[in-house]
Short mmCIF file of C-alpha atoms in Angstrom, two decimals:
data_model
loop_
_atom_site.label_atom_id
_atom_site.label_comp_id
_atom_site.label_asym_id
_atom_site.label_seq_id
_atom_site.Cartn_x
_atom_site.Cartn_y
_atom_site.Cartn_z
CA MET A 1 -164.13 3.72 221.77
CA ILE A 2 -164.07 7.11 220.16
CA GLY A 3 -166.64 7.69 217.36
CA GLU A 4 -165.56 7.53 213.73
CA MET A 5 -165.62 10.38 211.22
CA ALA A 6 -168.46 10.45 208.67
CA MET A 7 -167.49 11.03 205.05
CA GLY A 8 -169.80 12.53 202.41
CA GLY A 9 -172.97 14.61 202.45
CA GLY A 10 -171.14 17.68 203.73
CA SER A 11 -171.40 16.59 207.37
CA ALA A 12 -169.03 15.65 210.13
CA ARG A 13 -169.23 13.35 213.14
CA ILE A 14 -168.41 14.52 216.63
CA ALA A 15 -166.71 12.16 219.03
CA PRO A 16 -169.31 10.85 221.50
CA VAL A 17 -169.00 12.28 224.97
CA ALA A 18 -167.39 9.90 227.46
CA GLU A 19 -168.28 12.01 230.48
CA GLU A 20 -169.37 15.60 231.11
CA THR A 21 -165.83 16.72 231.93
CA GLY A 22 -163.33 17.97 229.33
CA GLU A 23 -160.31 15.67 229.44
CA VAL A 24 -161.15 12.48 231.26
CA SER A 25 -158.71 9.90 232.57
CA ARG A 26 -160.18 6.57 233.54
CA SER A 27 -158.25 3.58 234.76
CA ARG A 28 -159.54 0.07 235.04
CA THR A 29 -157.81 -2.89 236.62
CA GLU A 30 -158.87 -6.17 235.20
CA SER A 31 -158.74 -9.28 237.37
CA LYS A 32 -156.11 -11.20 235.39
CA THR A 33 -154.19 -8.89 233.13
CA GLN A 34 -154.14 -5.85 235.42
CA GLN A 35 -154.33 -3.80 232.19
CA GLU A 36 -154.60 -0.02 232.53
CA PHE A 37 -155.65 2.30 229.77
CA VAL A 38 -156.67 5.95 229.36
CA ILE A 39 -159.48 7.39 227.27
CA ILE A 40 -159.04 11.05 226.27
CA VAL A 41 -161.83 13.26 225.02
CA SER A 42 -160.71 16.68 223.80
CA GLU A 43 -162.66 19.83 224.50
CA THR A 44 -161.77 21.11 221.05
CA GLU A 45 -163.85 20.37 217.97
CA PRO A 46 -162.80 17.04 216.43
CA PRO A 47 -161.58 16.81 212.83
CA ARG A 48 -164.40 17.08 210.33
CA ASN A 49 -165.17 15.89 206.84
CA GLU A 50 -162.54 17.36 204.52
CA GLN A 51 -165.17 18.57 202.08
CA ASP A 52 -166.79 20.61 204.85
CA SER A 53 -163.59 22.64 205.17
CA TRP A 54 -163.76 23.51 201.45
CA LEU A 55 -167.34 24.82 201.25
CA PRO A 56 -168.38 28.44 202.01
CA ILE A 57 -170.94 27.60 204.72
CA THR A 58 -168.72 25.35 206.83
CA GLU A 59 -165.25 26.50 205.76
CA SER A 60 -164.86 28.52 208.94
CA ARG A 61 -166.36 27.47 212.27
CA LYS A 62 -165.14 30.35 214.38
CA GLY A 63 -168.51 32.01 214.84
CA ASN A 64 -170.06 33.00 218.16
CA THR A 65 -173.28 34.30 219.64
CA SER A 66 -172.72 37.79 218.23
CA THR A 67 -172.09 36.67 214.66
CA VAL A 68 -175.16 34.41 214.83
CA ALA A 69 -177.30 37.35 215.99
CA PHE A 70 -175.97 39.54 213.16
CA HIS A 71 -176.79 36.91 210.52
CA LEU A 72 -180.27 36.26 211.92
CA ILE A 73 -181.26 39.92 212.13
CA CYS A 74 -179.92 40.67 208.66
CA SER A 75 -181.78 37.73 207.13
CA GLY A 76 -184.89 38.08 209.31
CA ILE A 77 -185.93 41.66 208.44
CA GLY A 78 -186.57 42.59 204.83
CA VAL A 79 -189.25 43.90 202.50
CA GLN A 80 -192.22 42.06 203.97
CA PRO A 81 -192.31 43.65 207.48
CA LEU A 82 -193.05 47.02 205.85
CA LEU A 83 -196.45 45.56 204.95
CA LEU A 84 -197.41 44.64 208.52
CA PRO A 85 -199.63 47.76 208.91
CA VAL A 86 -201.56 46.47 205.88
CA ALA A 87 -202.20 43.21 207.72
CA PHE A 88 -203.47 45.14 210.74
CA SER A 89 -205.85 47.07 208.47
CA TYR A 90 -207.29 43.78 207.26
CA LEU A 91 -207.42 42.12 210.69
CA GLY A 92 -208.03 45.05 213.07
CA TRP A 93 -206.17 45.77 216.30
CA SER A 94 -207.03 42.63 218.23
CA GLY A 95 -206.79 40.28 215.26
CA GLY A 96 -203.52 41.82 214.08
CA ILE A 97 -201.79 41.66 217.45
CA LEU A 98 -203.07 38.12 218.08
CA CYS A 99 -201.95 36.80 214.68
CA LEU A 100 -198.58 38.56 214.88
CA SER A 101 -197.93 37.09 218.33
CA VAL A 102 -199.03 33.56 217.38
CA VAL A 103 -196.88 33.49 214.24
CA PHE A 104 -193.92 35.02 216.09
CA TRP A 105 -193.89 32.30 218.75
CA TRP A 106 -194.71 29.63 216.18
CA GLN A 107 -191.69 30.37 214.01
CA LEU A 108 -189.50 30.82 217.10
CA TYR A 109 -190.51 27.33 218.21
CA THR A 110 -189.65 25.83 214.83
CA ILE A 111 -186.23 27.54 214.97
CA TRP A 112 -185.70 25.86 218.36
CA LEU A 113 -186.54 22.51 216.75
CA LEU A 114 -184.07 23.09 213.91
CA LEU A 115 -181.15 24.11 216.09
CA ASN A 116 -181.70 21.04 218.29
CA LEU A 117 -181.76 18.82 215.21
CA HIS A 118 -178.48 20.28 213.94
CA GLU A 119 -176.39 17.75 215.84
CA SER A 120 -177.63 14.18 215.91
CA ALA A 121 -177.09 11.65 218.68
CA SER A 122 -174.47 9.93 216.51
CA GLY A 123 -172.56 13.20 216.19
CA ILE A 124 -173.45 14.18 212.61
CA ARG A 125 -173.88 17.92 212.02
CA TYR A 126 -176.58 18.86 209.53
CA SER A 127 -175.37 22.25 208.33
CA ARG A 128 -177.75 22.47 205.37
CA PHE A 129 -181.55 22.37 205.37
CA LEU A 130 -181.67 20.05 202.36
CA HIS A 131 -179.42 17.49 204.07
CA LEU A 132 -181.62 17.45 207.18
CA SER A 133 -184.70 17.10 205.00
CA THR A 134 -183.33 14.02 203.21
CA VAL A 135 -182.38 12.43 206.54
CA ALA A 136 -185.87 13.05 207.96
CA PHE A 137 -188.04 12.21 204.95
CA GLY A 138 -185.81 10.03 202.80
CA ASN A 139 -183.67 10.95 199.82
CA LYS A 140 -186.41 11.32 197.18
CA LEU A 141 -189.18 12.87 199.31
CA GLY A 142 -186.70 15.05 201.22
CA LYS A 143 -185.39 16.60 198.01
CA LEU A 144 -188.88 16.91 196.55
CA VAL A 145 -190.28 18.93 199.45
CA ALA A 146 -187.17 20.99 200.21
CA ILE A 147 -185.37 21.86 196.98
CA PHE A 148 -187.92 24.34 195.63
CA PRO A 149 -188.54 26.23 198.91
CA THR A 150 -184.84 26.52 199.72
CA MET A 151 -183.81 27.54 196.20
CA TYR A 152 -186.74 29.95 195.91
CA LEU A 153 -185.96 31.53 199.26
CA SER A 154 -182.33 31.95 198.20
CA THR A 155 -182.42 32.76 194.48
CA GLY A 156 -185.94 34.23 194.49
CA THR A 157 -185.17 36.50 197.43
CA CYS A 158 -182.01 37.72 195.69
CA VAL A 159 -184.06 38.53 192.57
CA LEU A 160 -186.61 40.37 194.71
CA TYR A 161 -183.79 42.37 196.28
CA ILE A 162 -182.57 43.38 192.81
CA ILE A 163 -186.05 44.58 191.81
CA SER A 164 -186.69 46.31 195.13
CA GLY A 165 -183.15 47.70 195.35
CA GLY A 166 -183.35 49.13 191.84
CA ASN A 167 -186.64 50.85 192.71
CA ILE A 168 -185.16 52.19 195.96
CA MET A 169 -182.21 53.63 194.01
CA ASP A 170 -184.63 55.32 191.63
CA GLN A 171 -186.67 56.75 194.52
CA LEU A 172 -183.51 57.90 196.28
CA HIS A 173 -182.46 59.74 193.13
CA HIS A 174 -185.83 61.49 192.88
CA ALA A 175 -185.92 62.30 196.60
CA LEU A 176 -182.57 64.09 196.42
CA CYS A 177 -183.53 66.02 193.29
CA GLY A 178 -185.86 68.27 195.22
CA ASP A 179 -187.86 70.68 193.08
CA ASP A 180 -185.99 70.08 189.81
CA GLN A 181 -188.05 67.06 188.88
CA LEU A 182 -188.02 67.72 185.11
CA GLU A 183 -184.25 67.97 185.01
CA CYS A 184 -184.10 64.99 187.36
CA GLU A 185 -186.19 62.88 184.97
CA ALA A 186 -183.91 63.82 182.09
CA LYS A 187 -180.79 62.70 183.95
CA ALA A 188 -182.29 59.67 185.67
CA LEU A 189 -181.19 56.16 184.76
CA LYS A 190 -183.71 53.68 183.46
CA LEU A 191 -185.00 51.13 185.93
CA SER A 192 -183.13 48.37 184.13
CA GLU A 193 -179.93 50.38 184.62
CA TRP A 194 -180.64 50.76 188.33
CA PHE A 195 -181.04 46.97 188.48
CA LEU A 196 -177.61 46.66 186.89
CA VAL A 197 -176.05 49.11 189.36
CA PHE A 198 -177.50 47.13 192.26
CA ILE A 199 -176.36 43.70 191.08
CA CYS A 200 -172.89 44.98 190.20
CA SER A 201 -172.56 46.42 193.72
CA ALA A 202 -173.86 43.18 195.28
CA THR A 203 -171.58 40.95 193.19
CA LEU A 204 -168.53 43.10 193.87
CA THR A 205 -169.24 42.86 197.61
CA ALA A 206 -169.61 39.07 197.39
CA LEU A 207 -166.15 38.71 195.84
CA PHE A 208 -164.50 39.91 199.06
CA PHE A 209 -166.09 37.29 201.36
CA THR A 210 -165.19 33.66 200.87
CA ASN A 211 -167.38 32.06 203.54
CA LEU A 212 -170.44 32.63 205.66
CA ASN A 213 -168.57 33.29 208.89
CA LYS A 214 -166.48 36.08 207.32
CA LEU A 215 -169.73 37.61 206.13
CA TYR A 216 -170.60 38.61 209.71
CA ARG A 217 -169.18 42.11 209.05
CA VAL A 218 -171.68 42.58 206.25
CA SER A 219 -174.46 41.09 208.40
CA LEU A 220 -173.55 43.54 211.17
CA ILE A 221 -174.09 46.45 208.79
CA GLY A 222 -177.28 44.82 207.53
CA SER A 223 -178.55 44.38 211.09
CA VAL A 224 -177.85 47.98 212.05
CA THR A 225 -179.52 49.33 208.92
CA ALA A 226 -182.55 47.03 209.34
CA VAL A 227 -183.15 48.22 212.90
CA ALA A 228 -182.44 51.82 211.81
CA TYR A 229 -184.93 52.08 208.96
CA CYS A 230 -187.68 50.27 210.89
CA SER A 231 -187.16 52.62 213.84
CA LEU A 232 -186.96 55.72 211.65
CA LEU A 233 -190.22 54.90 209.88
CA TRP A 234 -192.29 54.39 213.02
CA VAL A 235 -190.64 57.20 215.00
CA LEU A 236 -191.13 59.71 212.18
CA SER A 237 -194.71 58.51 211.70
CA VAL A 238 -195.40 59.15 215.39
CA SER A 239 -193.79 62.60 215.18
CA LYS A 240 -195.96 63.53 212.18
CA GLY A 241 -199.10 62.43 213.99
CA GLN A 242 -202.18 60.55 212.89
CA LEU A 243 -203.73 61.43 209.54
CA ALA A 244 -207.14 63.05 209.58
CA HIS A 245 -210.12 60.73 209.16
CA VAL A 246 -208.04 57.62 209.75
CA SER A 247 -209.96 54.52 210.71
CA GLY A 248 -208.71 51.06 211.52
CA ASP A 249 -211.66 49.30 209.88
CA TYR A 250 -212.74 48.97 206.28
CA SER A 251 -214.68 52.24 206.23
CA THR A 252 -211.79 54.24 204.79
CA MET A 253 -210.72 51.63 202.26
CA GLU A 254 -210.94 52.80 198.68
CA VAL A 255 -212.02 49.31 197.67
CA LYS A 256 -214.46 48.10 200.30
CA PRO A 257 -215.29 44.42 200.81
CA THR A 258 -218.80 43.87 199.48
CA ASP A 259 -219.57 40.34 200.62
CA THR A 260 -218.44 37.56 202.91
CA GLY A 261 -216.06 36.19 200.29
CA ASP A 262 -214.22 39.51 200.07
CA ARG A 263 -213.95 39.73 203.84
CA ILE A 264 -212.52 36.21 204.05
CA GLN A 265 -210.08 37.08 201.28
CA ASN A 266 -208.95 40.16 203.20
CA VAL A 267 -208.50 38.20 206.42
CA LEU A 268 -206.43 35.57 204.62
CA ASN A 269 -204.36 38.33 203.00
CA GLY A 270 -203.67 39.78 206.44
CA ILE A 271 -202.67 36.41 207.89
CA GLY A 272 -200.51 35.75 204.84
CA ILE A 273 -198.64 39.04 205.20
CA ILE A 274 -197.85 38.27 208.84
CA ALA A 275 -196.87 34.66 208.12
CA LEU A 276 -194.52 35.69 205.29
CA ALA A 277 -192.97 38.51 207.31
CA PHE A 278 -190.90 35.98 209.26
CA ARG A 279 -188.28 34.27 207.18
CA GLY A 280 -184.77 32.91 207.23
CA HIS A 281 -185.48 29.33 208.36
CA ASN A 282 -183.66 28.09 205.26
CA LEU A 283 -180.54 29.75 206.73
CA VAL A 284 -180.79 28.68 210.38
CA LEU A 285 -178.88 25.41 210.02
CA GLU A 286 -176.31 27.08 207.77
CA ILE A 287 -175.73 29.83 210.32
CA GLN A 288 -175.37 27.27 213.10
CA GLY A 289 -172.83 25.49 210.90
CA THR A 290 -170.45 28.42 211.42
CA LEU A 291 -170.24 27.70 215.15
CA PRO A 292 -167.64 25.44 216.77
CA THR A 293 -168.80 22.47 218.77
CA SER A 294 -167.40 20.09 221.34
CA PRO A 295 -168.78 17.40 223.63
CA THR A 296 -168.97 19.85 226.51
CA GLN A 297 -170.07 22.91 224.48
CA PRO A 298 -172.54 21.87 221.74
CA SER A 299 -173.31 24.50 219.14
CA ARG A 300 -176.98 24.69 220.13
CA LYS A 301 -176.16 26.70 223.27
CA PRO A 302 -174.53 29.77 221.62
CA MET A 303 -176.98 29.38 218.73
CA TRP A 304 -180.00 29.68 221.02
CA ARG A 305 -178.47 32.70 222.75
CA GLY A 306 -178.03 34.32 219.33
CA VAL A 307 -181.61 33.47 218.38
CA THR A 308 -182.94 34.95 221.63
CA ILE A 309 -181.03 38.22 221.19
CA SER A 310 -181.82 38.60 217.50
CA TYR A 311 -185.53 37.83 217.73
CA LEU A 312 -185.94 40.16 220.68
CA LEU A 313 -184.63 42.94 218.43
CA ILE A 314 -186.74 41.74 215.51
CA ALA A 315 -189.85 41.86 217.72
CA MET A 316 -188.89 45.37 218.85
CA CYS A 317 -188.84 46.38 215.18
CA MET A 318 -191.92 44.58 213.91
CA TYR A 319 -194.44 45.31 216.64
CA PRO A 320 -193.97 49.12 216.65
CA LEU A 321 -193.80 49.15 212.84
CA ALA A 322 -197.13 47.32 212.56
CA MET A 323 -198.95 49.13 215.36
CA VAL A 324 -197.72 52.66 214.64
CA GLY A 325 -198.26 52.22 210.90
CA HIS A 326 -201.84 51.12 211.52
CA TRP A 327 -202.44 53.94 214.01
CA ALA A 328 -200.96 56.65 211.81
CA TYR A 329 -202.30 55.69 208.37
CA GLY A 330 -205.12 53.22 209.02
CA SER A 331 -206.31 51.33 205.96
CA LYS A 332 -204.71 53.92 203.65
CA VAL A 333 -201.53 51.86 203.77
CA ILE A 334 -203.26 49.19 201.68
CA VAL A 335 -203.33 51.18 198.45
CA ASP A 336 -200.07 53.00 199.20
CA GLY A 337 -197.95 49.89 199.60
CA GLY A 338 -197.16 49.68 203.31
CA ILE A 339 -195.73 52.12 205.79
CA LEU A 340 -192.89 53.28 203.51
CA GLY A 341 -195.27 54.15 200.67
CA ALA A 342 -197.72 55.86 203.05
CA PHE A 343 -194.99 57.91 204.73
CA THR A 344 -193.60 59.00 201.35
CA LYS A 345 -197.02 59.95 199.99
CA PHE A 346 -198.33 61.87 202.99
CA HIS A 347 -195.20 63.37 204.55
CA GLN A 348 -192.50 63.70 201.91
CA ASN A 349 -193.43 67.31 201.14
CA HIS A 350 -193.17 68.17 204.84
CA THR A 351 -189.96 66.28 205.48
CA SER A 352 -186.41 67.27 204.64
CA LYS A 353 -185.26 65.59 201.43
CA TYR A 354 -182.13 64.54 203.28
CA ILE A 355 -184.14 62.63 205.89
CA THR A 356 -186.22 60.95 203.19
CA GLY A 357 -183.04 60.25 201.23
CA ALA A 358 -181.40 58.82 204.35
CA ILE A 359 -184.28 56.35 204.80
CA TYR A 360 -183.97 55.17 201.19
CA PHE A 361 -180.19 54.95 201.47
CA ILE A 362 -180.35 52.89 204.68
CA ILE A 363 -182.88 50.52 203.11
CA LEU A 364 -180.65 50.20 200.05
CA ILE A 365 -177.61 49.27 202.18
CA ASN A 366 -179.73 46.71 204.03
CA TYR A 367 -180.84 45.10 200.77
CA LEU A 368 -177.24 44.86 199.56
CA CYS A 369 -176.20 43.19 202.81
CA ALA A 370 -179.15 40.78 202.95
CA PHE A 371 -178.47 39.79 199.33
CA GLN A 372 -175.11 38.37 200.43
CA ILE A 373 -176.42 36.02 203.10
CA TYR A 374 -179.25 34.71 200.91
CA ALA A 375 -176.86 34.09 198.01
CA MET A 376 -174.42 32.09 200.16
CA PRO A 377 -176.36 28.76 200.04
CA VAL A 378 -176.37 28.97 196.23
CA PHE A 379 -172.60 29.53 196.14
CA ASP A 380 -172.23 26.61 198.55
CA LYS A 381 -174.34 24.33 196.33
CA PHE A 382 -172.30 25.06 193.20
CA GLU A 383 -169.04 24.55 195.04
CA HIS A 384 -170.35 21.29 196.51
CA ILE A 385 -170.93 19.99 192.97
CA TYR A 386 -167.36 20.86 191.97
CA THR A 387 -165.67 19.50 195.09
CA SER A 388 -167.67 16.25 194.89
CA LYS A 389 -166.46 15.63 191.35
CA LYS A 390 -162.87 16.87 191.66
CA ASN A 391 -162.24 15.97 195.32
CA GLN A 392 -160.43 19.27 195.84
CA PRO A 393 -161.40 22.79 196.92
CA CYS A 394 -162.59 25.35 194.38
CA PRO A 395 -159.80 27.56 193.07
CA ARG A 396 -160.20 31.25 193.71
CA TRP A 397 -160.94 32.07 190.07
CA LEU A 398 -163.77 29.53 189.97
CA ARG A 399 -165.31 30.91 193.15
CA SER A 400 -165.29 34.36 191.60
CA ALA A 401 -166.74 33.00 188.36
CA ILE A 402 -169.59 31.32 190.28
CA LYS A 403 -170.48 34.59 192.02
CA VAL A 404 -170.32 36.64 188.83
CA SER A 405 -172.41 34.03 186.98
CA PHE A 406 -175.00 34.00 189.76
CA GLY A 407 -175.16 37.79 189.64
CA GLY A 408 -175.72 37.66 185.88
CA LEU A 409 -178.40 34.99 186.24
CA THR A 410 -180.36 36.86 188.90
CA TYR A 411 -180.10 40.09 186.91
CA PHE A 412 -181.49 38.30 183.84
CA VAL A 413 -184.38 36.88 185.87
CA ALA A 414 -185.12 40.30 187.38
CA MET A 415 -185.17 41.83 183.90
CA ALA A 416 -187.18 39.02 182.34
CA PHE A 417 -189.72 38.78 185.18
CA PRO A 418 -189.97 42.26 186.76
CA PHE A 419 -193.50 41.29 187.83
CA LEU A 420 -192.11 38.57 190.14
CA PRO A 421 -193.11 40.55 193.29
CA SER A 422 -196.72 40.21 192.14
CA LEU A 423 -196.32 36.46 192.59
CA GLY A 424 -194.77 36.90 196.04
CA ALA A 425 -197.86 35.79 197.97
CA LEU A 426 -198.39 32.74 195.76
CA LEU A 427 -194.78 31.56 195.81
CA GLY A 428 -194.42 32.49 199.46
CA SER A 429 -197.33 30.24 200.42
CA ILE A 430 -195.54 27.34 198.71
CA ALA A 431 -192.35 28.06 200.67
CA LEU A 432 -194.19 28.71 203.95
CA PRO A 433 -194.12 25.03 205.10
CA LEU A 434 -190.34 25.31 205.34
CA THR A 435 -190.92 27.76 208.20
CA LEU A 436 -194.04 26.45 209.93
CA VAL A 437 -194.38 22.79 208.95
CA TYR A 438 -191.23 20.86 208.06
CA PRO A 439 -189.34 21.37 211.34
CA CYS A 440 -192.23 19.80 213.27
CA PHE A 441 -192.38 16.69 211.11
CA MET A 442 -188.57 16.50 211.00
CA TRP A 443 -188.52 16.33 214.79
CA VAL A 444 -191.02 13.46 214.81
CA ALA A 445 -189.17 11.58 212.04
CA ILE A 446 -185.69 11.95 213.56
CA LYS A 447 -186.27 12.04 217.32
CA LYS A 448 -189.09 9.47 217.15
CA PRO A 449 -191.00 10.51 220.29
CA LEU A 450 -193.51 8.00 221.61
CA PRO A 451 -196.88 8.22 219.81
CA LEU A 452 -199.36 10.34 221.77
CA SER A 453 -196.59 11.73 223.97
CA LYS A 454 -196.54 15.50 224.53
CA MET A 455 -193.86 16.28 221.93
CA TRP A 456 -195.46 13.92 219.40
CA CYS A 457 -198.90 15.49 219.80
CA LEU A 458 -197.53 19.03 219.81
CA ASN A 459 -195.48 18.64 216.64
CA ILE A 460 -198.11 16.66 214.73
CA SER A 461 -200.75 19.26 215.66
CA VAL A 462 -198.61 22.30 214.87
CA GLY A 463 -197.31 20.79 211.63
CA SER A 464 -200.81 19.81 210.47
CA LEU A 465 -202.11 23.29 211.28
CA GLY A 466 -199.26 24.72 209.22
CA VAL A 467 -200.24 22.54 206.25
CA VAL A 468 -203.84 23.78 206.46
CA LEU A 469 -202.71 27.40 206.75
CA SER A 470 -200.35 27.06 203.77
CA LEU A 471 -203.12 25.56 201.62
CA MET A 472 -205.54 28.33 202.62
CA LEU A 473 -203.01 31.06 201.82
CA PHE A 474 -202.13 29.41 198.51
CA SER A 475 -205.83 29.29 197.59
CA ALA A 476 -206.31 32.93 198.57
CA ALA A 477 -203.25 34.06 196.60
CA LEU A 478 -204.30 32.06 193.54
CA SER A 479 -207.87 33.37 193.76
CA SER A 480 -206.62 36.95 194.02
CA LEU A 481 -204.36 36.39 191.04
CA ILE A 482 -207.23 35.00 188.96
CA VAL A 483 -209.58 37.85 189.88
CA ASN A 484 -207.10 40.71 189.51
CA GLY A 485 -205.05 39.21 186.70
CA LEU A 486 -201.30 39.41 186.20
CA ASP A 487 -199.58 42.25 184.39
CA ALA A 488 -196.78 40.16 182.90
CA ASN A 489 -194.47 42.92 181.69
CA PHE A 490 -191.65 40.69 180.43
CA PHE A 491 -188.37 42.56 179.98
CA LYS A 492 -190.14 45.87 180.71
CA PRO A 493 -189.38 46.78 184.34
CA ARG A 494 -191.60 49.47 185.81
CA ALA A 495 -191.72 51.24 189.15
CA PHE A 496 -192.62 48.65 191.77
CA SER A 497 -194.82 49.26 194.79
CA LEU A 498 -194.92 47.04 197.87
CA CYS A 499 -198.67 46.74 197.42
CA GLN A 500 -197.92 44.40 194.49
CA LEU A 501 -196.94 41.81 197.09
CA ILE A 502 -200.54 41.53 198.25
CA ASN A 503 -202.52 42.16 195.07
#
């Protein structure tokens, strides 16, 4: 008997596999009736829930390994990796490399768990992190633990891109002005106006792409620019050479740790920077939802190939960025806001303004592209509400209105809370379990491995360690916030430095 279709929840059932072959003909002769029948299993993807075909994430399932890799690279490299040299200054060479490697393999393992949970044994596809969370932990608890992290990582990241993108536009303007800084200041837009330019550009781009799969062109550009600016920063830093009197320990820090508590705080800051540098787990299931599936070709196979390719490139960006930044600038990157701030401060006067401008421009394009993929789950959520009530797809005008409204909302938040990056470490520690913890407990809850078996012990241990790490980083971020205070400049955006993410 061929499996039935599941209705509701934005999921679809896949017909159970009769055999490993594509189209199977089986005949059976019964002793009395001599009845013969044929069971056919198609290699193509079976019909899916009608609502799935209306929503932006699952509207098109024509993705492949390449599009998956583009989405993952675009969403996996952002602002935070520029701070990796800061983490190395806190942790030292051995500690930095060890922590970076452990977290890299840790989050890669949790991605593997998620993509294998995407299709259940009964054939249901979980194409949204929140849906998988409710299945694993129950409706109330699943929503409680997943709604804030997923919405923060979508909406909050978009707001951070507006703030960072506006600052990058301002720096690009000043970099291209050259020596006429006074005239440049007179003609420069206010930071709030740069925010508006950024969000208008991002919203206009979003209007041209109706679903996540079609967004692969934007993700391709975002992937190329991400790899380009990471490579440019570490290559140019190598070409400029190591700064004089650079040390990898605390001896060159302007604010030296005076006691054990300060040293512990610095170590936790370093671990936190590395842990928060890897992101995008709230998009993994959504990206896999763009892939076709069939009994003989489940979506996890091309998805894992895309993950392998993308994270190989991400590693090739992050490791050189962290190690070269630490070698070239030492602990001076701490007060200068990461490798970008250090390069600008120490080498801008000796570097062509067009090269510096090109770096800012490439980063800006990357931010505009990454904004699109992080905004897509929000668009999908709003359209899900409409389609659930009206039982019909969103009209084009409503889709456009949702995107324009979201752009206006994020712009308002960026204007009202321009100090939001200062809360990045605190909020990031709350969202960190989504990357390092939840997938492990989801596996145990859904797959139900035997207690004390290898997979049970591994996931319980890794998930519990992730809970402890998240609590430690939250405590460190809160303590730092209490000690240093918060400059809550409501509705008064000022120039933003990456070092605000760690202070």
